[in-house]
Amino acid sequence: MDENGNGRHGIPGWSWWGLASCTQFVWGMSSYRKGYAGDSRLMPFKAFAVASLFVSSAASASVAALQASGIHKVEDLLEMGTKVRTGLGIPPTAREERVDDL
């Protein structure tokens, strides 16, 4: 990845995460719709595999959304949360006050 957040061939890094999310979701939906065929002893494995595709799709979409919004580190997320709280007029939490005192 370069300094602009672009990955291979100049494509933004978050778009790869979005592509992974869509692929996992489509694969999960096709596996779910296809149903189960085969040995019944393997049915729990297939159910776990399909559920894992949906969970990983949500995780990939979350990473894509965070990277697309410019949040790349935990510090960026904490800073954004502080800005939202002050914008809403909510006083700082006790933890934020202790960190400011140091």
Coordinates of C-alpha atoms in Angstrom, one line a residue:
M1 CA 0.0 0.0 0.0
D2 CA 1.3 3.5 -0.8
E3 CA 1.0 6.7 1.2
N4 CA -2.4 7.5 -0.3
G5 CA -3.9 4.2 0.9
N6 CA -3.9 2.7 -2.5
G7 CA -3.1 -0.9 -3.0
R8 CA -2.2 -2.8 -6.1
H9 CA -2.6 -1.0 -9.4
G10 CA -3.7 2.2 -7.7
I11 CA -7.0 0.8 -6.4
P12 CA -7.9 2.0 -2.9
G13 CA -7.2 -0.5 -0.2
W14 CA -10.8 -0.4 1.2
S15 CA -12.2 -1.5 -2.2
W16 CA -10.4 -4.9 -1.8
W17 CA -12.1 -5.3 1.6
G18 CA -15.4 -4.4 0.0
L19 CA -14.9 -6.9 -2.8
A20 CA -14.0 -9.6 -0.2
S21 CA -17.2 -8.8 1.7
C22 CA -19.4 -9.0 -1.4
T23 CA -17.8 -12.3 -2.5
Q24 CA -18.2 -13.9 0.9
F25 CA -21.9 -12.7 1.1
V26 CA -22.7 -14.1 -2.4
W27 CA -20.9 -17.3 -1.7
G28 CA -22.8 -17.7 1.6
M29 CA -26.2 -16.9 0.0
S30 CA -25.6 -19.5 -2.8
S31 CA -24.5 -22.1 -0.3
Y32 CA -27.6 -21.3 1.9
R33 CA -30.0 -21.5 -1.1
K34 CA -28.4 -24.7 -2.4
G35 CA -29.3 -26.4 0.8
Y36 CA -27.6 -29.5 2.1
A37 CA -27.0 -32.6 0.0
G38 CA -24.8 -35.5 1.1
D39 CA -24.0 -37.3 4.2
S40 CA -26.0 -36.1 7.2
R41 CA -23.0 -36.4 9.5
L42 CA -21.4 -33.5 7.7
M43 CA -24.4 -31.2 8.1
P44 CA -23.1 -29.3 11.2
F45 CA -19.8 -28.6 9.3
K46 CA -21.7 -27.1 6.4
A47 CA -23.9 -25.0 8.7
F48 CA -20.8 -23.7 10.5
A49 CA -19.1 -22.9 7.1
V50 CA -22.1 -21.0 5.8
A51 CA -22.5 -19.0 9.1
S52 CA -18.7 -18.3 9.0
L53 CA -19.2 -16.8 5.5
F54 CA -21.9 -14.4 6.8
V55 CA -19.8 -13.3 9.8
S56 CA -16.7 -12.8 7.8
S57 CA -18.6 -10.8 5.2
A58 CA -19.8 -8.4 8.0
A59 CA -16.3 -8.1 9.3
S60 CA -14.9 -7.4 5.9
A61 CA -17.6 -4.8 5.3
S62 CA -16.8 -3.1 8.6
V63 CA -13.1 -2.9 7.8
A64 CA -13.9 -1.4 4.3
A65 CA -16.2 1.2 5.9
L66 CA -13.5 2.2 8.4
Q67 CA -10.8 2.5 5.8
A68 CA -13.0 4.4 3.4
S69 CA -13.8 6.9 6.1
G70 CA -10.1 7.5 6.8
I71 CA -9.9 5.6 10.1
H72 CA -6.7 3.5 9.9
K73 CA -5.6 3.3 13.6
V74 CA -7.4 3.0 17.0
E75 CA -6.2 6.5 17.8
D76 CA -8.1 7.8 14.8
L77 CA -11.3 6.1 16.0
L78 CA -10.8 7.5 19.5
E79 CA -10.3 11.0 18.2
M80 CA -13.4 10.8 16.1
G81 CA -15.4 9.6 19.1
T82 CA -14.2 12.5 21.1
K83 CA -15.1 14.9 18.4
V84 CA -18.6 13.4 18.1
R85 CA -19.1 13.6 21.9
T86 CA -18.0 17.3 22.1
G87 CA -20.1 18.1 19.1
L88 CA -23.2 16.7 20.8
G89 CA -22.3 18.6 24.0
I90 CA -21.7 15.5 26.1
P91 CA -19.1 16.0 28.9
P92 CA -15.9 13.9 28.7
T93 CA -15.9 10.6 30.5
A94 CA -13.9 10.0 33.6
R95 CA -11.3 8.1 31.6
E96 CA -10.8 11.0 29.2
E97 CA -10.3 13.4 32.1
R98 CA -7.6 11.1 33.6
V99 CA -5.7 10.9 30.3
D100 CA -5.9 14.7 29.9
D101 CA -4.4 15.2 33.4
L102 CA -1.3 13.2 32.6

